[in-house]
Amino acid sequence: MEKVDRRITKTKKAILCAYLSLLQSKGADSISVSDITKKADINRATFYAHYKDKFDLLEKSMKDVLDDLEKAIEVQHEDHEPFSLKTLEEIFKGILTNIYKHKEFYTVMLGKHGPSIFSEKLQEIFYEKTVKGLMTVHREGEVDLLVPTPIYLSYVTSAQFGVTKYWIKNNYLESPVFMAKQLLMLYKLGGATVAEYKE
């Protein structure tokens, strides 16, 4: 049974690698199952033993990677332990470290021909985690921020996604730890303070 499992894993990896390779040069809509099987050097029957079609391949591969991301950034807190900036830095570190772990996938999926659905799902995760953090900080009562909450959430999650995409586009030049510290600084000080704007 163990040999079969390893074979299945190897085949699925070959299929995904072929798909990602094809996505580097053309859009998802232009890729056919035949393209994938030819690139992976397998027959169509082998492909259909694992996936219903190319859309199923995309959906399952995205789910695997994004589920792993969510597990990596899920932080458990005791009731007496407040959500702090240190907690936030650890979350950023968890996000970026996990993205680096799957860097080949993220590079292609957020690249020129990557399907927009992946970008949307990743931003949703950033949004949901930001909401969760906000609710943890304000657990004692209603959220009453200096700007409307939806605008705050849009701003900070867009900033997180933008910095992450910049990092990926620049071939992960800096370490996840370094990038987490930069995100925290931007989060803590705000763009105007970092840029030293005057009143």
PDB file of C-alpha atoms in Angstrom:
ATOM      1  CA  MET A   1       0.000   0.000   0.000  1.00  0.00           C
ATOM      2  CA  GLU A   2       2.844   2.380   0.844  1.00  0.00           C
ATOM      3  CA  LYS A   3       4.347   1.869  -2.625  1.00  0.00           C
ATOM      4  CA  VAL A   4       0.997   2.696  -4.251  1.00  0.00           C
ATOM      5  CA  ASP A   5       0.679   5.865  -2.179  1.00  0.00           C
ATOM      6  CA  ARG A   6       4.156   6.999  -3.180  1.00  0.00           C
ATOM      7  CA  ARG A   7       3.359   6.309  -6.828  1.00  0.00           C
ATOM      8  CA  ILE A   8       0.148   8.317  -6.606  1.00  0.00           C
ATOM      9  CA  THR A   9       1.963  11.197  -4.938  1.00  0.00           C
ATOM     10  CA  LYS A  10       4.667  11.115  -7.599  1.00  0.00           C
ATOM     11  CA  THR A  11       2.094  11.082 -10.418  1.00  0.00           C
ATOM     12  CA  LYS A  12       0.111  13.967  -8.932  1.00  0.00           C
ATOM     13  CA  LYS A  13       3.294  15.947  -8.497  1.00  0.00           C
ATOM     14  CA  ALA A  14       4.225  15.342 -12.149  1.00  0.00           C
ATOM     15  CA  ILE A  15       0.763  16.488 -13.261  1.00  0.00           C
ATOM     16  CA  LEU A  16       0.932  19.652 -11.154  1.00  0.00           C
ATOM     17  CA  CYS A  17       4.479  20.452 -12.295  1.00  0.00           C
ATOM     18  CA  ALA A  18       3.381  20.067 -15.917  1.00  0.00           C
ATOM     19  CA  TYR A  19       0.378  22.324 -15.343  1.00  0.00           C
ATOM     20  CA  LEU A  20       2.461  25.014 -13.643  1.00  0.00           C
ATOM     21  CA  SER A  21       5.050  24.832 -16.396  1.00  0.00           C
ATOM     22  CA  LEU A  22       2.359  25.395 -19.024  1.00  0.00           C
ATOM     23  CA  LEU A  23       0.875  28.284 -17.012  1.00  0.00           C
ATOM     24  CA  GLN A  24       4.167  30.130 -17.316  1.00  0.00           C
ATOM     25  CA  SER A  25       3.624  30.612 -21.039  1.00  0.00           C
ATOM     26  CA  LYS A  26      -0.163  30.671 -21.505  1.00  0.00           C
ATOM     27  CA  GLY A  27      -3.414  31.230 -19.662  1.00  0.00           C
ATOM     28  CA  ALA A  28      -5.365  28.502 -17.887  1.00  0.00           C
ATOM     29  CA  ASP A  29      -8.158  28.653 -20.486  1.00  0.00           C
ATOM     30  CA  SER A  30      -5.697  27.786 -23.241  1.00  0.00           C
ATOM     31  CA  ILE A  31      -4.345  24.689 -21.494  1.00  0.00           C
ATOM     32  CA  SER A  32      -5.912  21.350 -22.344  1.00  0.00           C
ATOM     33  CA  VAL A  33      -5.738  17.993 -20.600  1.00  0.00           C
ATOM     34  CA  SER A  34      -3.767  16.758 -23.608  1.00  0.00           C
ATOM     35  CA  ASP A  35      -1.220  19.532 -23.059  1.00  0.00           C
ATOM     36  CA  ILE A  36      -0.846  18.488 -19.425  1.00  0.00           C
ATOM     37  CA  THR A  37      -0.529  14.755 -20.096  1.00  0.00           C
ATOM     38  CA  LYS A  38       1.989  15.313 -22.866  1.00  0.00           C
ATOM     39  CA  LYS A  39       4.089  17.581 -20.643  1.00  0.00           C
ATOM     40  CA  ALA A  40       3.849  15.174 -17.689  1.00  0.00           C
ATOM     41  CA  ASP A  41       4.579  12.190 -19.941  1.00  0.00           C
ATOM     42  CA  ILE A  42       1.511  10.254 -18.825  1.00  0.00           C
ATOM     43  CA  ASN A  43      -1.590   9.004 -20.626  1.00  0.00           C
ATOM     44  CA  ARG A  44      -5.045  10.566 -20.326  1.00  0.00           C
ATOM     45  CA  ALA A  45      -6.390   7.619 -18.340  1.00  0.00           C
ATOM     46  CA  THR A  46      -3.790   8.285 -15.649  1.00  0.00           C
ATOM     47  CA  PHE A  47      -4.825  11.937 -15.479  1.00  0.00           C
ATOM     48  CA  TYR A  48      -8.526  11.069 -15.203  1.00  0.00           C
ATOM     49  CA  ALA A  49      -7.767   8.542 -12.464  1.00  0.00           C
ATOM     50  CA  HIS A  50      -6.905  11.519 -10.259  1.00  0.00           C
ATOM     51  CA  TYR A  51      -8.871  14.490 -11.644  1.00  0.00           C
ATOM     52  CA  LYS A  52     -12.229  14.965 -13.343  1.00  0.00           C
ATOM     53  CA  ASP A  53     -10.838  17.652 -15.646  1.00  0.00           C
ATOM     54  CA  LYS A  54      -8.368  20.545 -15.684  1.00  0.00           C
ATOM     55  CA  PHE A  55     -10.703  22.635 -13.520  1.00  0.00           C
ATOM     56  CA  ASP A  56     -10.698  19.927 -10.857  1.00  0.00           C
ATOM     57  CA  LEU A  57      -6.885  19.909 -10.984  1.00  0.00           C
ATOM     58  CA  LEU A  58      -6.793  23.674 -10.458  1.00  0.00           C
ATOM     59  CA  GLU A  59      -9.340  23.605  -7.648  1.00  0.00           C
ATOM     60  CA  LYS A  60      -7.687  20.755  -5.743  1.00  0.00           C
ATOM     61  CA  SER A  61      -4.160  22.123  -6.116  1.00  0.00           C
ATOM     62  CA  MET A  62      -5.270  25.560  -4.877  1.00  0.00           C
ATOM     63  CA  LYS A  63      -7.100  23.994  -1.946  1.00  0.00           C
ATOM     64  CA  ASP A  64      -4.069  21.927  -0.921  1.00  0.00           C
ATOM     65  CA  VAL A  65      -1.757  24.949  -0.907  1.00  0.00           C
ATOM     66  CA  LEU A  66      -4.185  27.401   0.715  1.00  0.00           C
ATOM     67  CA  ASP A  67      -5.288  24.888   3.368  1.00  0.00           C
ATOM     68  CA  ASP A  68      -1.629  24.464   4.259  1.00  0.00           C
ATOM     69  CA  LEU A  69      -1.278  28.244   4.491  1.00  0.00           C
ATOM     70  CA  GLU A  70      -4.236  28.532   6.837  1.00  0.00           C
ATOM     71  CA  LYS A  71      -2.836  25.814   9.101  1.00  0.00           C
ATOM     72  CA  ALA A  72       0.530  27.581   9.195  1.00  0.00           C
ATOM     73  CA  ILE A  73      -0.910  30.901  10.362  1.00  0.00           C
ATOM     74  CA  GLU A  74      -3.533  29.617  12.769  1.00  0.00           C
ATOM     75  CA  VAL A  75      -2.436  30.874  16.182  1.00  0.00           C
ATOM     76  CA  GLN A  76      -4.102  29.628  19.362  1.00  0.00           C
ATOM     77  CA  HIS A  77      -4.447  32.098  22.251  1.00  0.00           C
ATOM     78  CA  GLU A  78      -5.337  31.572  25.868  1.00  0.00           C
ATOM     79  CA  ASP A  79      -8.087  33.859  27.162  1.00  0.00           C
ATOM     80  CA  HIS A  80      -5.569  35.803  29.270  1.00  0.00           C
ATOM     81  CA  GLU A  81      -3.131  36.212  26.402  1.00  0.00           C
ATOM     82  CA  PRO A  82      -3.850  39.398  24.398  1.00  0.00           C
ATOM     83  CA  PHE A  83      -3.390  39.732  20.658  1.00  0.00           C
ATOM     84  CA  SER A  84      -0.249  41.864  20.349  1.00  0.00           C
ATOM     85  CA  LEU A  85       2.060  43.268  17.683  1.00  0.00           C
ATOM     86  CA  LYS A  86       4.386  40.349  18.443  1.00  0.00           C
ATOM     87  CA  THR A  87       1.516  37.997  17.625  1.00  0.00           C
ATOM     88  CA  LEU A  88       0.969  39.869  14.375  1.00  0.00           C
ATOM     89  CA  GLU A  89       4.639  39.551  13.451  1.00  0.00           C
ATOM     90  CA  GLU A  90       4.470  35.792  14.069  1.00  0.00           C
ATOM     91  CA  ILE A  91       1.412  35.568  11.811  1.00  0.00           C
ATOM     92  CA  PHE A  92       3.199  37.499   9.051  1.00  0.00           C
ATOM     93  CA  LYS A  93       6.218  35.230   9.493  1.00  0.00           C
ATOM     94  CA  GLY A  94       3.972  32.159   9.266  1.00  0.00           C
ATOM     95  CA  ILE A  95       2.331  33.426   6.075  1.00  0.00           C
ATOM     96  CA  LEU A  96       5.590  34.271   4.319  1.00  0.00           C
ATOM     97  CA  THR A  97       7.432  31.146   5.440  1.00  0.00           C
ATOM     98  CA  ASN A  98       4.609  28.976   4.134  1.00  0.00           C
ATOM     99  CA  ILE A  99       4.480  30.863   0.840  1.00  0.00           C
ATOM    100  CA  TYR A 100       8.224  30.335   0.467  1.00  0.00           C
ATOM    101  CA  LYS A 101       7.700  26.616   1.101  1.00  0.00           C
ATOM    102  CA  HIS A 102       5.389  26.547  -1.942  1.00  0.00           C
ATOM    103  CA  LYS A 103       7.252  29.240  -3.875  1.00  0.00           C
ATOM    104  CA  GLU A 104       7.095  27.515  -7.277  1.00  0.00           C
ATOM    105  CA  PHE A 105       3.305  27.352  -6.987  1.00  0.00           C
ATOM    106  CA  TYR A 106       2.862  30.961  -5.834  1.00  0.00           C
ATOM    107  CA  THR A 107       5.288  32.348  -8.411  1.00  0.00           C
ATOM    108  CA  VAL A 108       3.281  30.871 -11.273  1.00  0.00           C
ATOM    109  CA  MET A 109      -0.204  31.342  -9.818  1.00  0.00           C
ATOM    110  CA  LEU A 110       0.402  35.026  -9.073  1.00  0.00           C
ATOM    111  CA  GLY A 111       2.349  35.532 -12.292  1.00  0.00           C
ATOM    112  CA  LYS A 112       1.313  36.879 -15.684  1.00  0.00           C
ATOM    113  CA  HIS A 113      -0.845  33.897 -16.673  1.00  0.00           C
ATOM    114  CA  GLY A 114      -2.006  32.796 -13.230  1.00  0.00           C
ATOM    115  CA  PRO A 115      -5.791  32.414 -12.810  1.00  0.00           C
ATOM    116  CA  SER A 116      -7.387  35.361 -11.013  1.00  0.00           C
ATOM    117  CA  ILE A 117      -9.353  32.995  -8.753  1.00  0.00           C
ATOM    118  CA  PHE A 118      -6.163  32.131  -6.854  1.00  0.00           C
ATOM    119  CA  SER A 119      -5.334  35.777  -6.192  1.00  0.00           C
ATOM    120  CA  GLU A 120      -8.898  36.332  -4.976  1.00  0.00           C
ATOM    121  CA  LYS A 121      -8.807  33.339  -2.626  1.00  0.00           C
ATOM    122  CA  LEU A 122      -5.457  34.394  -1.166  1.00  0.00           C
ATOM    123  CA  GLN A 123      -6.771  37.902  -0.509  1.00  0.00           C
ATOM    124  CA  GLU A 124      -9.841  36.373   1.165  1.00  0.00           C
ATOM    125  CA  ILE A 125      -7.590  34.514   3.587  1.00  0.00           C
ATOM    126  CA  PHE A 126      -5.702  37.724   4.414  1.00  0.00           C
ATOM    127  CA  TYR A 127      -9.031  39.478   4.958  1.00  0.00           C
ATOM    128  CA  GLU A 128     -10.473  36.741   7.173  1.00  0.00           C
ATOM    129  CA  LYS A 129      -7.335  36.574   9.336  1.00  0.00           C
ATOM    130  CA  THR A 130      -7.321  40.364   9.711  1.00  0.00           C
ATOM    131  CA  VAL A 131     -10.968  40.310  10.804  1.00  0.00           C
ATOM    132  CA  LYS A 132     -10.182  37.560  13.300  1.00  0.00           C
ATOM    133  CA  GLY A 133      -7.305  39.579  14.754  1.00  0.00           C
ATOM    134  CA  LEU A 134      -9.478  42.674  15.025  1.00  0.00           C
ATOM    135  CA  MET A 135     -12.230  40.760  16.794  1.00  0.00           C
ATOM    136  CA  THR A 136      -9.670  39.302  19.211  1.00  0.00           C
ATOM    137  CA  VAL A 137      -8.311  42.754  20.098  1.00  0.00           C
ATOM    138  CA  HIS A 138     -11.819  44.162  20.557  1.00  0.00           C
ATOM    139  CA  ARG A 139     -13.353  41.128  22.226  1.00  0.00           C
ATOM    140  CA  GLU A 140     -14.599  43.284  25.126  1.00  0.00           C
ATOM    141  CA  GLY A 141     -16.984  45.318  22.992  1.00  0.00           C
ATOM    142  CA  GLU A 142     -17.879  46.738  19.611  1.00  0.00           C
ATOM    143  CA  VAL A 143     -15.194  47.693  17.111  1.00  0.00           C
ATOM    144  CA  ASP A 144     -14.971  51.488  16.917  1.00  0.00           C
ATOM    145  CA  LEU A 145     -11.999  52.540  14.786  1.00  0.00           C
ATOM    146  CA  LEU A 146     -10.777  55.975  13.686  1.00  0.00           C
ATOM    147  CA  VAL A 147     -11.934  55.134  10.148  1.00  0.00           C
ATOM    148  CA  PRO A 148     -14.899  52.935   9.124  1.00  0.00           C
ATOM    149  CA  THR A 149     -14.042  49.274   9.746  1.00  0.00           C
ATOM    150  CA  PRO A 150     -14.622  48.125   6.137  1.00  0.00           C
ATOM    151  CA  ILE A 151     -12.177  50.793   4.885  1.00  0.00           C
ATOM    152  CA  TYR A 152      -9.585  49.768   7.491  1.00  0.00           C
ATOM    153  CA  LEU A 153      -9.914  46.101   6.533  1.00  0.00           C
ATOM    154  CA  SER A 154      -9.648  46.884   2.828  1.00  0.00           C
ATOM    155  CA  TYR A 155      -6.560  49.031   3.380  1.00  0.00           C
ATOM    156  CA  VAL A 156      -4.541  46.666   5.563  1.00  0.00           C
ATOM    157  CA  THR A 157      -5.375  43.482   3.644  1.00  0.00           C
ATOM    158  CA  SER A 158      -4.579  45.151   0.317  1.00  0.00           C
ATOM    159  CA  ALA A 159      -1.264  46.318   1.780  1.00  0.00           C
ATOM    160  CA  GLN A 160      -0.424  42.814   3.023  1.00  0.00           C
ATOM    161  CA  PHE A 161      -1.270  41.295  -0.341  1.00  0.00           C
ATOM    162  CA  GLY A 162       0.623  43.990  -2.250  1.00  0.00           C
ATOM    163  CA  VAL A 163       3.812  43.563  -0.210  1.00  0.00           C
ATOM    164  CA  THR A 164       3.561  39.776  -0.499  1.00  0.00           C
ATOM    165  CA  LYS A 165       3.105  39.959  -4.260  1.00  0.00           C
ATOM    166  CA  TYR A 166       6.050  42.372  -4.532  1.00  0.00           C
ATOM    167  CA  TRP A 167       8.207  39.866  -2.632  1.00  0.00           C
ATOM    168  CA  ILE A 168       7.152  37.006  -4.894  1.00  0.00           C
ATOM    169  CA  LYS A 169       7.616  39.048  -8.073  1.00  0.00           C
ATOM    170  CA  ASN A 170      11.148  39.923  -6.945  1.00  0.00           C
ATOM    171  CA  ASN A 171      12.089  36.251  -6.578  1.00  0.00           C
ATOM    172  CA  TYR A 172      11.927  36.122  -2.766  1.00  0.00           C
ATOM    173  CA  LEU A 173      15.026  38.291  -2.545  1.00  0.00           C
ATOM    174  CA  GLU A 174      14.636  38.867   1.200  1.00  0.00           C
ATOM    175  CA  SER A 175      13.931  36.266   3.884  1.00  0.00           C
ATOM    176  CA  PRO A 176      10.407  35.661   5.264  1.00  0.00           C
ATOM    177  CA  VAL A 177      11.605  36.969   8.648  1.00  0.00           C
ATOM    178  CA  PHE A 178      12.887  40.223   7.119  1.00  0.00           C
ATOM    179  CA  MET A 179       9.672  40.742   5.143  1.00  0.00           C
ATOM    180  CA  ALA A 180       7.540  40.037   8.222  1.00  0.00           C
ATOM    181  CA  LYS A 181       9.404  42.783  10.088  1.00  0.00           C
ATOM    182  CA  GLN A 182       8.826  45.238   7.219  1.00  0.00           C
ATOM    183  CA  LEU A 183       5.110  44.430   7.156  1.00  0.00           C
ATOM    184  CA  LEU A 184       4.911  44.900  10.904  1.00  0.00           C
ATOM    185  CA  MET A 185       6.673  48.269  10.677  1.00  0.00           C
ATOM    186  CA  LEU A 186       4.275  49.461   7.982  1.00  0.00           C
ATOM    187  CA  TYR A 187       1.335  48.136   9.984  1.00  0.00           C
ATOM    188  CA  LYS A 188       2.511  49.749  13.227  1.00  0.00           C
ATOM    189  CA  LEU A 189       3.666  53.125  11.921  1.00  0.00           C
ATOM    190  CA  GLY A 190       1.545  53.657   8.811  1.00  0.00           C
ATOM    191  CA  GLY A 191       2.665  54.753   5.362  1.00  0.00           C
ATOM    192  CA  ALA A 192       2.870  58.472   6.151  1.00  0.00           C
ATOM    193  CA  THR A 193       5.117  57.995   9.189  1.00  0.00           C
ATOM    194  CA  VAL A 194       7.411  55.543   7.370  1.00  0.00           C
ATOM    195  CA  ALA A 195       7.737  57.990   4.458  1.00  0.00           C
ATOM    196  CA  GLU A 196       8.328  60.856   6.931  1.00  0.00           C
ATOM    197  CA  TYR A 197       5.534  63.041   5.588  1.00  0.00           C
ATOM    198  CA  LYS A 198       5.043  66.340   7.408  1.00  0.00           C
ATOM    199  CA  GLU A 199       1.722  67.721   8.612  1.00  0.00           C
TER     200      GLU A 199
END
